[in-house]
Short mmCIF file of C-alpha atoms in Angstrom, two decimals:
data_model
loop_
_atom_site.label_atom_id
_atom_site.label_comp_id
_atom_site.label_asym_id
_atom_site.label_seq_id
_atom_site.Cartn_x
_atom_site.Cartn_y
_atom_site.Cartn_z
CA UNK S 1 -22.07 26.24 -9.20
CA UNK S 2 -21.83 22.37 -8.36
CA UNK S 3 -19.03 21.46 -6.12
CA UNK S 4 -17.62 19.63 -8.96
CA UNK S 5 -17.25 22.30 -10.94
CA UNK S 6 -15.36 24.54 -8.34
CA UNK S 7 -11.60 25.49 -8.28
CA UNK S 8 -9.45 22.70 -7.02
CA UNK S 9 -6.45 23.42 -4.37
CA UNK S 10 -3.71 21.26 -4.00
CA UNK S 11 -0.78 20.79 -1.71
CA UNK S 12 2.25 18.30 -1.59
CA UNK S 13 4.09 17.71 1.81
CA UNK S 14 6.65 15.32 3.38
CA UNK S 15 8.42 14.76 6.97
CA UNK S 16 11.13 12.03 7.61
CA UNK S 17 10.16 9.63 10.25
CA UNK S 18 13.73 7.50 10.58
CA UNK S 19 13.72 6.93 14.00
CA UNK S 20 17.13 8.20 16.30
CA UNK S 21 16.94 5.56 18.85
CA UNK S 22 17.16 1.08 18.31
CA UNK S 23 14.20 -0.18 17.25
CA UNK S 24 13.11 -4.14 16.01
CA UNK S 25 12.65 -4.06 12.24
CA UNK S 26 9.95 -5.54 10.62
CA UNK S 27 9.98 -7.93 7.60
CA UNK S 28 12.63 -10.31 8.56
CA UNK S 29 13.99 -11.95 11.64
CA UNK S 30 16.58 -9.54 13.04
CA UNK S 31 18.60 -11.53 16.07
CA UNK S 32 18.99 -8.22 17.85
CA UNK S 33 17.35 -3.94 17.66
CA UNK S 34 19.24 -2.16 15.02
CA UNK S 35 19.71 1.71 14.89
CA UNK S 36 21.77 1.58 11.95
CA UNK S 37 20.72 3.92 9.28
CA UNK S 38 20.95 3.03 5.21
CA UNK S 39 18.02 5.39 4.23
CA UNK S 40 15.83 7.12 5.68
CA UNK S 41 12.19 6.77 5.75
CA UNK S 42 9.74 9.46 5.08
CA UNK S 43 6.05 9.99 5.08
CA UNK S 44 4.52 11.93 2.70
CA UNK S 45 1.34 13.21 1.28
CA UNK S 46 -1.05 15.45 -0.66
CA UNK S 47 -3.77 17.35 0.32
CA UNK S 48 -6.63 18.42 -2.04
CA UNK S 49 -9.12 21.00 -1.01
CA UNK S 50 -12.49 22.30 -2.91
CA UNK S 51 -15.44 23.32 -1.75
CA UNK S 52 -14.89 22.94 1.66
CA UNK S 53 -14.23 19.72 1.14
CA UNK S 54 -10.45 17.89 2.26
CA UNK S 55 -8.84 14.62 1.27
CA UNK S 56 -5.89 13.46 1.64
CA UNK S 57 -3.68 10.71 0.53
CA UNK S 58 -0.18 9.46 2.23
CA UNK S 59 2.43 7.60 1.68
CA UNK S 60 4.44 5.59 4.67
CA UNK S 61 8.16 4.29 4.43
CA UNK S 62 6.97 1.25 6.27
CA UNK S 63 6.30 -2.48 6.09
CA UNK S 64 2.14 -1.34 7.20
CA UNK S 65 0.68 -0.71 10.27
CA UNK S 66 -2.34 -2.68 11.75
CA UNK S 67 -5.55 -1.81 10.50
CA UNK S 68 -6.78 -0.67 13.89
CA UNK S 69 -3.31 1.20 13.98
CA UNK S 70 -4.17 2.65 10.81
CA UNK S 71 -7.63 3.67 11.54
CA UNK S 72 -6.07 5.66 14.63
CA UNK S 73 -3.63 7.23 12.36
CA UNK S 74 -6.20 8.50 9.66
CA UNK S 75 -8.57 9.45 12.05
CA UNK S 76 -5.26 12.17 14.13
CA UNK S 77 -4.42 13.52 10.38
CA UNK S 78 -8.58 13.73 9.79
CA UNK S 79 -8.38 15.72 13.01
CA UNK S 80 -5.60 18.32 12.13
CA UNK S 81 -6.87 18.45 8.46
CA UNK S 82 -10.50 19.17 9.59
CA UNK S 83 -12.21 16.06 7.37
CA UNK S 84 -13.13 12.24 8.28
CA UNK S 85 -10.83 9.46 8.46
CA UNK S 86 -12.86 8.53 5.19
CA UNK S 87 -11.30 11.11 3.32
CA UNK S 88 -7.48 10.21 4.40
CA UNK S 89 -6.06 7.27 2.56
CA UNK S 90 -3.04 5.94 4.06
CA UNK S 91 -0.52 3.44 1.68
CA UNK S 92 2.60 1.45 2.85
CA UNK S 93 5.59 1.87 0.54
CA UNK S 94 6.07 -1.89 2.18
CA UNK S 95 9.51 -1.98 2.85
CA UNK S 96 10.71 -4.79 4.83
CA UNK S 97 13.55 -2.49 6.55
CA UNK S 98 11.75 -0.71 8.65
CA UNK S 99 10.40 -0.53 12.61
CA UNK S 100 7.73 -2.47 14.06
CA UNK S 101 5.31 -0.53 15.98
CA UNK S 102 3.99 -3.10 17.67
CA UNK S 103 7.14 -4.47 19.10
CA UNK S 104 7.84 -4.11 23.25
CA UNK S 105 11.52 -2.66 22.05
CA UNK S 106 10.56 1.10 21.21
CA UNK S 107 7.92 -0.02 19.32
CA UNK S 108 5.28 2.70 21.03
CA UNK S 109 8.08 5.05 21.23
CA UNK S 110 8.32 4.70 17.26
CA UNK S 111 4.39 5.06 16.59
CA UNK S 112 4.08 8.46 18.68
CA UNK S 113 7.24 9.57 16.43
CA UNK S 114 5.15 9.17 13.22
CA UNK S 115 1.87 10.43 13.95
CA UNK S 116 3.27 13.70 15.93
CA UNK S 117 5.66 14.50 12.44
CA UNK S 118 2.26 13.14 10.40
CA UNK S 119 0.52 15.69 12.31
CA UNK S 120 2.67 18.55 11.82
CA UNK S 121 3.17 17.36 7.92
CA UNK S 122 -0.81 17.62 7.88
CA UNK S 123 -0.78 21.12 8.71
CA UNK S 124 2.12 22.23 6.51
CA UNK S 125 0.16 21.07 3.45
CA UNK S 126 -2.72 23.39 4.75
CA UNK S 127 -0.29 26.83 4.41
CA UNK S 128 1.26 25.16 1.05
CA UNK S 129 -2.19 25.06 -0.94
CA UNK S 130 -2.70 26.16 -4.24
CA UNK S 131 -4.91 26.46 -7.23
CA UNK S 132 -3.63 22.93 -9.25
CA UNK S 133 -3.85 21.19 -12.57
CA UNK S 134 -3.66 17.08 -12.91
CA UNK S 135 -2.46 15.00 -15.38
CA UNK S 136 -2.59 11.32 -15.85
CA UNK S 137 -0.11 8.81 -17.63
CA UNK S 138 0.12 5.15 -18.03
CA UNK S 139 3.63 3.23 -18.57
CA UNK S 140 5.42 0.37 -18.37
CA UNK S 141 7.52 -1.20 -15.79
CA UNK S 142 9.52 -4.45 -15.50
CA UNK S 143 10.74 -4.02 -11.99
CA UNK S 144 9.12 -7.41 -10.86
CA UNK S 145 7.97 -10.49 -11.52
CA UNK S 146 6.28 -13.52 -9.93
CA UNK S 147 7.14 -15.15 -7.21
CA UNK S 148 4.67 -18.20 -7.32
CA UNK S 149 5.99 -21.67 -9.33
CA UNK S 150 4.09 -22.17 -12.29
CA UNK S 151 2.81 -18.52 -12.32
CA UNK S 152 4.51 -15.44 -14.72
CA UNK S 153 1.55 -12.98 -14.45
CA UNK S 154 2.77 -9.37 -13.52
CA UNK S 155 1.20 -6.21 -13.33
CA UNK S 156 3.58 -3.94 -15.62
CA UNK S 157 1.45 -1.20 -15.31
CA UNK S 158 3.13 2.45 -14.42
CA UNK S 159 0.85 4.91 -13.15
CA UNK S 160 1.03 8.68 -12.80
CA UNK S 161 -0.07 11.70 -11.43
CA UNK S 162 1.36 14.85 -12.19
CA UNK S 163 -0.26 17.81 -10.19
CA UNK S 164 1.14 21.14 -11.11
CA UNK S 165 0.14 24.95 -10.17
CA UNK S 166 -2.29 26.46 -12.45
CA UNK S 167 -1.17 29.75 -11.67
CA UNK S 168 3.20 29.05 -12.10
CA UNK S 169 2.49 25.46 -13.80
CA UNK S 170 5.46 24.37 -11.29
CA UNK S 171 5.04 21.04 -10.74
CA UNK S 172 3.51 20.47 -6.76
CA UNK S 173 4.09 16.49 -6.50
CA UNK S 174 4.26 13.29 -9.29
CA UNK S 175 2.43 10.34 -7.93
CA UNK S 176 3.70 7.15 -9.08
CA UNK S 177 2.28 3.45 -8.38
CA UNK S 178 3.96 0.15 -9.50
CA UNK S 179 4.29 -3.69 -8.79
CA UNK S 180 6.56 -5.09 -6.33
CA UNK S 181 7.80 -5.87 -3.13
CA UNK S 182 10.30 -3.36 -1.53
CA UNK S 183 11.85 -6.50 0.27
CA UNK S 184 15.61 -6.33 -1.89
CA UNK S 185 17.56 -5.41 1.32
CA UNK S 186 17.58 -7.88 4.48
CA UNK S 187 20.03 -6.55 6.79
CA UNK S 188 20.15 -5.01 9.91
CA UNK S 189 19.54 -1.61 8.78
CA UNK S 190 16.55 1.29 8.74
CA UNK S 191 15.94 1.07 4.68
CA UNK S 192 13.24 2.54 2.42
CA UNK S 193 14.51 -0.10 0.34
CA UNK S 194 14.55 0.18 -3.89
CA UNK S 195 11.46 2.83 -3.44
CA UNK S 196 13.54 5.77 -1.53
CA UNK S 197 16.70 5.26 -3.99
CA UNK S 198 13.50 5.38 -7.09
CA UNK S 199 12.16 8.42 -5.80
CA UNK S 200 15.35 10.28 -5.54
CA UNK S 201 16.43 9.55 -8.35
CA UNK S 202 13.04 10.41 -10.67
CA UNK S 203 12.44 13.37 -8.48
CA UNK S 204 16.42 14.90 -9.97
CA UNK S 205 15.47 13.99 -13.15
CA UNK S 206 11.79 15.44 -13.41
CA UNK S 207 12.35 17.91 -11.03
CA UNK S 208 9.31 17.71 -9.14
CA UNK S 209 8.97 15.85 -5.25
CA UNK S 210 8.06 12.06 -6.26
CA UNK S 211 5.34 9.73 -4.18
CA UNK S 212 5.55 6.30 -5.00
CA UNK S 213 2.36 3.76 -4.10
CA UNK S 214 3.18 0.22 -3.87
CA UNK S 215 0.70 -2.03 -5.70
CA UNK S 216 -0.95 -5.27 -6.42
CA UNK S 217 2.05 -7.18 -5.12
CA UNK S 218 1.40 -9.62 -2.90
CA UNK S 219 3.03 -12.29 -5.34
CA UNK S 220 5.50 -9.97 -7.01
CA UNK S 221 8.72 -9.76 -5.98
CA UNK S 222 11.84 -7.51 -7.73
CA UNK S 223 12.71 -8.71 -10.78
CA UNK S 224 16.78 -10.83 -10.45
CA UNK S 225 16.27 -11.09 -6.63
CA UNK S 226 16.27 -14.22 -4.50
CA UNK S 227 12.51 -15.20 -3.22
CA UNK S 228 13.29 -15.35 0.24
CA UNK S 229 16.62 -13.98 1.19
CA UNK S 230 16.24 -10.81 -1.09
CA UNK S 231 19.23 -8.99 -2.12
CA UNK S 232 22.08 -6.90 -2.48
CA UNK S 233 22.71 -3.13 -2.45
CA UNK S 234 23.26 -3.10 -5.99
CA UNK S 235 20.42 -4.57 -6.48
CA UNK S 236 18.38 -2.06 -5.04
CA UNK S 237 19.84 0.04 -6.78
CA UNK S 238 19.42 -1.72 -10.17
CA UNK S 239 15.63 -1.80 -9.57
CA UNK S 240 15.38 2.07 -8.40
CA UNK S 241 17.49 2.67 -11.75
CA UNK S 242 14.83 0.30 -13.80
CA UNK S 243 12.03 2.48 -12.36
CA UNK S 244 13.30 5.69 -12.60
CA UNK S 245 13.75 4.73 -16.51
CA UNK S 246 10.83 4.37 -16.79
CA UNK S 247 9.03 7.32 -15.41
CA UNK S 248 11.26 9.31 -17.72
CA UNK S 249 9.08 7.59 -20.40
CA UNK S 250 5.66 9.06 -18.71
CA UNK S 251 4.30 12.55 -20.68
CA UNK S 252 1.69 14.30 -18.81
CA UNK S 253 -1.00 17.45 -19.75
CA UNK S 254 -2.14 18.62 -16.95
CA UNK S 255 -5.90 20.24 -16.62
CA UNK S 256 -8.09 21.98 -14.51
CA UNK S 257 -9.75 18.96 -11.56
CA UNK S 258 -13.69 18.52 -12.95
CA UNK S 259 -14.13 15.51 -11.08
CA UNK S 260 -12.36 14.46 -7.42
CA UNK S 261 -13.89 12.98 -4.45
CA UNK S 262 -12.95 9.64 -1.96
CA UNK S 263 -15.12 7.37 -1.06
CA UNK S 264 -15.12 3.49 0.76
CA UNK S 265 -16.85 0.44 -0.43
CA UNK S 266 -17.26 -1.62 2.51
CA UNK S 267 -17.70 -6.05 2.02
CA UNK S 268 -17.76 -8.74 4.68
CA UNK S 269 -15.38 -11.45 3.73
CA UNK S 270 -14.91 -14.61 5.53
CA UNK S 271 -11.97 -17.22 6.17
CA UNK S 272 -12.72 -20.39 7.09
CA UNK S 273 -11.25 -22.04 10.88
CA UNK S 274 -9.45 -25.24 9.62
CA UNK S 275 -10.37 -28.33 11.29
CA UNK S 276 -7.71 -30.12 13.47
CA UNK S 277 -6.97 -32.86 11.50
CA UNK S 278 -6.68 -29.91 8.28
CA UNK S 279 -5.04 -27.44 10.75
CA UNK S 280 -2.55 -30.30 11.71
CA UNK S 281 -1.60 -31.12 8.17
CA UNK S 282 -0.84 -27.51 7.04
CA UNK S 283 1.43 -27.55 9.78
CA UNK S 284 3.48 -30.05 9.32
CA UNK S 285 3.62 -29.13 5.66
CA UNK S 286 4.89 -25.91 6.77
CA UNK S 287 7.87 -26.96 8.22
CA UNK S 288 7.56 -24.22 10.82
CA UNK S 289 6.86 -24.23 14.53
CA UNK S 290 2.97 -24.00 14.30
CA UNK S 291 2.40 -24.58 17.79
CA UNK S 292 0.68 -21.13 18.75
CA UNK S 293 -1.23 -20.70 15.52
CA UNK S 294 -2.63 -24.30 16.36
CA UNK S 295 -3.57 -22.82 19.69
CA UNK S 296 -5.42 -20.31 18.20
CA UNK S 297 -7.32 -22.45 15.63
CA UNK S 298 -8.39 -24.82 18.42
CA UNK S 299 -9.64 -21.63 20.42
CA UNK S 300 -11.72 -20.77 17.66
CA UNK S 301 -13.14 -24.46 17.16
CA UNK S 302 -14.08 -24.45 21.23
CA UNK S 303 -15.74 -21.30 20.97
CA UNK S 304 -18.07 -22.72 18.10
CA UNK S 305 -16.41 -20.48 14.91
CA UNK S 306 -16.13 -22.20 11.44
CA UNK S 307 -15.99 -19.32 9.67
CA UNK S 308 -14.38 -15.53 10.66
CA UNK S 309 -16.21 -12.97 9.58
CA UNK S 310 -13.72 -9.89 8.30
CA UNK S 311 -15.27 -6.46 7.67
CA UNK S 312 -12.89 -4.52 5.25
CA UNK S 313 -13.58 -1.82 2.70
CA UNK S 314 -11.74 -0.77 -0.64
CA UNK S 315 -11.03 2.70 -0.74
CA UNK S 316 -11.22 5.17 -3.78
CA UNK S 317 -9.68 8.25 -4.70
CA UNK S 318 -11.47 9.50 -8.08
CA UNK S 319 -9.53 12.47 -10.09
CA UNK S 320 -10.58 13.65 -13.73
CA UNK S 321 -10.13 10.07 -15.64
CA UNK S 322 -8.45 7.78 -13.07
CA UNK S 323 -8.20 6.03 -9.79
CA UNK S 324 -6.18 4.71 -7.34
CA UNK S 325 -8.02 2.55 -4.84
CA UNK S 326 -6.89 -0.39 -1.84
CA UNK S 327 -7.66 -2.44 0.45
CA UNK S 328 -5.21 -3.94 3.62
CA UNK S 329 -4.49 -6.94 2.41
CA UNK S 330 -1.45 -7.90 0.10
CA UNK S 331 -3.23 -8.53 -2.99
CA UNK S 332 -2.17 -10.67 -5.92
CA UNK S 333 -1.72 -8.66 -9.17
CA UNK S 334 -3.76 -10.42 -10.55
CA UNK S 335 -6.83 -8.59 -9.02
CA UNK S 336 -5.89 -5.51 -10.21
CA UNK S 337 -5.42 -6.83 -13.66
CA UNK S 338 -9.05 -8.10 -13.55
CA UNK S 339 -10.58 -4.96 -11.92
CA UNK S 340 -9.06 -3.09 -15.08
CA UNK S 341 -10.47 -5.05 -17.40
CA UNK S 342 -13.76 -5.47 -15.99
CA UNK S 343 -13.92 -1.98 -16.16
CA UNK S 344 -12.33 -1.44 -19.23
CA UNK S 345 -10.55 1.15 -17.24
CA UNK S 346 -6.62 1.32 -17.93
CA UNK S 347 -6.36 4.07 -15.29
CA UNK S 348 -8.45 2.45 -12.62
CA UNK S 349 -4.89 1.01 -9.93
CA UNK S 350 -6.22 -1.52 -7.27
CA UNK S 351 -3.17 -2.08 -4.59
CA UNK S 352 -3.01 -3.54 -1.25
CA UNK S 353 -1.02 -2.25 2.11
CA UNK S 354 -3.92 0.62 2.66
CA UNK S 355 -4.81 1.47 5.18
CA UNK S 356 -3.07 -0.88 6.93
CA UNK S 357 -1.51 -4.33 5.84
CA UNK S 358 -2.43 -7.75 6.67
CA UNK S 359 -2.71 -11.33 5.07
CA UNK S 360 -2.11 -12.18 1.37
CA UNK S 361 -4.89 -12.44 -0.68
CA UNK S 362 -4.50 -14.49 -3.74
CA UNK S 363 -6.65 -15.58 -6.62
CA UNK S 364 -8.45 -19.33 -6.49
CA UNK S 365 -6.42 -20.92 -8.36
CA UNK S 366 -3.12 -19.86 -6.26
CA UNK S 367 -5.07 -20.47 -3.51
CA UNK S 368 -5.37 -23.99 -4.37
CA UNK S 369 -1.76 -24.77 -4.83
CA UNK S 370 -0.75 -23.56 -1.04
CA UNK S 371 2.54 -22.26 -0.06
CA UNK S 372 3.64 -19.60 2.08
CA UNK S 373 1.85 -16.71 0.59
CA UNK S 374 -1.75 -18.43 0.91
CA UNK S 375 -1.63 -20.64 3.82
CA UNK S 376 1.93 -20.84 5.73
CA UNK S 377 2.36 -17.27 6.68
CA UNK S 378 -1.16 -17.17 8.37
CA UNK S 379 0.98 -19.16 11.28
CA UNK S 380 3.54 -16.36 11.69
CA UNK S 381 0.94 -13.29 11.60
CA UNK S 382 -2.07 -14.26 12.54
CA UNK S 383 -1.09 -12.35 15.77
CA UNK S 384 -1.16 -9.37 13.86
CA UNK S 385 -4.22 -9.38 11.92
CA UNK S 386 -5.44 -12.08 14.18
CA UNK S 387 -6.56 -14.24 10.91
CA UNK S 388 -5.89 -17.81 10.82
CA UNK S 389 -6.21 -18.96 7.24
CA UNK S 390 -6.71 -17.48 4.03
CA UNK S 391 -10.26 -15.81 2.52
CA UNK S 392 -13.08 -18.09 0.98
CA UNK S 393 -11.96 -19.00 -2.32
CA UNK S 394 -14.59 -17.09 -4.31
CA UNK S 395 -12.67 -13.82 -2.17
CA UNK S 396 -10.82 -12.37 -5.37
CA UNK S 397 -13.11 -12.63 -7.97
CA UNK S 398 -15.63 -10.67 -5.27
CA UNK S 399 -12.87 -8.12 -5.00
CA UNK S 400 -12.45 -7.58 -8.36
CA UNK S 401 -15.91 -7.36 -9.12
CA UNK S 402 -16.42 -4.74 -6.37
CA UNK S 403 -13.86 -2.67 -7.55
CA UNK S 404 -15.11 -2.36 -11.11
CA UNK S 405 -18.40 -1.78 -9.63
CA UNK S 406 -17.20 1.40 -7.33
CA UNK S 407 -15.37 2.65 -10.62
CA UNK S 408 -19.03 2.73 -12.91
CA UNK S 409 -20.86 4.38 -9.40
CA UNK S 410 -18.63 7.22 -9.64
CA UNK S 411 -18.38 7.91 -13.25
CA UNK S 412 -21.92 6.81 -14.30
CA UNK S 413 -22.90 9.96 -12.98
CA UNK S 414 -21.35 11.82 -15.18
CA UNK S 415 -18.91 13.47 -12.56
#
């Protein structure tokens, strides 16, 4: 018997990580730590066992952690799961209400919260597993739209998951991805954003625990909601409403796992160091206080790089007839949209803000046009993902490409 062919166990599991103590949020400038609770945040995931074989895939109620951060995270849940970091995918619901890890203000404090409860989550789903069934569903969703003048292209795509016993054919977890930025709500207040109020509100109507993966959305923002200062309660609620509609729409028929596995696709990219005449236009473009991000592109000149070499890798997870795969960075949706296609694969979902989140990464034409998403924010996080302008140009179409290439390796061989 080929381990493809073996039974298939399955387990869904969730822990809340708001934190009880202040905390800087990350997303927006806050003037001051908040402890203020509005939602709360949760992380949640779902284990899949056969043949000896674990992988895992979780969901965070946060903005996305470093990718160093995140590597340490997969590799403490690939510990208490007894797999490799490779087989633990780890998404960001991206909400822009939630605590920074890295900040000086609790920040460590907040990070040893979440991966203790991740931990403990981790071995819950071991006691909870069960012979499952999956089913897959596509929709559609008009809960954003594009952020970028000139530019309407959205991905509208609704994706789903159902997993269900095969013994009770109770349903164990729905898994959910969709298009756009959980950045409605801008005060000072812990927030899962539209994505928490969406999953409680699709979870009463189907019944069933909900996981919802943000996606290609690094241009996207929620449909009727102001670019940069967001929006209201209500509105958060409209959008959760929108969503919710929607996945009432999705029908699933759910069958016995023949083909499941994870596996990463690593690339080098590069991103070119602006010279100081470029470096000094951008910034004055801006309109923002550049000063440190010129710093840093002047220590890269002096220490002779033109170019900085980023290793990254998209990561798959292959089930029956679909996929959802990422990479860090907050894509444009329009890579997804072009992975699809190239692989003439409905079901194939390329997102960003896994495994960890960094810069935008947009197609070459956006590229071309500037703005905050492809040039200007590189002065604000650089720090984080320590980056200093966006990829080569030639980046997306490289991305797509690789994804639709990772799809036909796993099912030309027939699994």
């Amino acid at each position: 018997m080929t381990t493809q062919s073996l039974p298939c166990r399955a387990a869904f599991a969730q822990v809340d990580i708001t934190p009880d103590f202040p905390v800087d949020l990350i997303g927006y400038a806050r003037p001051e730590p908040v402890r203020a609770v509005l939602h709360p945040l949760f992380a949640q995931l779902i284990l899949w066992e056969r043949g000896g074989e674990r992988f895992c895939l979780i969901t965070l109620d946060t903005l996305g952690f470093t990718t160093s951060l995140a590597q340490m995270m997969r590799q403490q849940v690939a510990s208490a799961l007894g797999t490799r970091p490779g087989h633990v995918m780890l998404c960001a619901t991206h909400t822009h209400s939630a605590p920074n890890p890295l900040s000086p203000i609790n920040g460590a404090r907040y990070w040893d919260l979440v991966t203790g409860r991740l931990r403990a989550c981790a071995h819950e789903a071991i006691a909870r597993l069960a012979p499952c069934l999956a089913g897959w569903a596509l929709g559609q969703t008009d809960i954003g739209e594009n952020r970028r003048p000139g530019c309407s292209v959205v991905d509208r795509r609704l994706g789903g998951l159902l997993l269900e016993n095969a013994q009770t054919h109770a349903p164990i977890v729905l898994l959910l991805r969709a298009c756009a930025h959980a950045n409605v709500l801008t005060g000072p207040q812990v927030s899962s954003d539209y994505i928490g109020l969406a999953r409680e509100k699709i979870a009463a109507s189907r019944k069933c625990p909900v996981m919802i993966l943000q996606g290609a959305s690094g241009n996207l923002k929620p449909v009727g909601v102001d670019t940069v200062h967001g929006g209201t309660l209500d509105d958060a609620m409209r959008i959760a409403e929108q969503f919710a509609n929607a996945a009432t729409q999705l029908s699933f028929t759910p069958r016995p796992v023949t083909g499941l596995t994870m596996m990463e696709y690593p690339l080098l990219l590069s991103a070119p160091v602006p010279s100081a005449q470029a470096a000094a236009l951008l910034a004055g473009q801006s309109g923002m206080d550049a000063g440190p991000w010129l710093a840093e592109c002047a220590r890269l000149r002096q220490a002779g790089i033109k170019s900085q070499a980023i290793p990254r890798a998209v990561h798959f997870l292959f089930l029956n007839e679909g996929c959802f795969c990422g990479i860090p960075d907050e894509i444009f949706c329009e890579l997804a949209l072009e992975a699809a296609r190239l692989a003439k694969a409905p079901l194939l979902f390329f997102s960003g803000y896994t495994n960890g989140c960094t810069g935008y990464l947009p197609t070459a034409a956006e590229r071309a046009k500037g703005g905050f998403e492809t040039h200007y924010s590189y002065m604000i996080y650089y720090r984080y993902h320590g980056q200093v302008m966006p990829f080569a140009s030639d980046t997306a179409c490289r991305l797509s490409h690789a994804v639709a290439a990772g799809w036909r390796s796993f099912f030309g061989t027939g699994c």
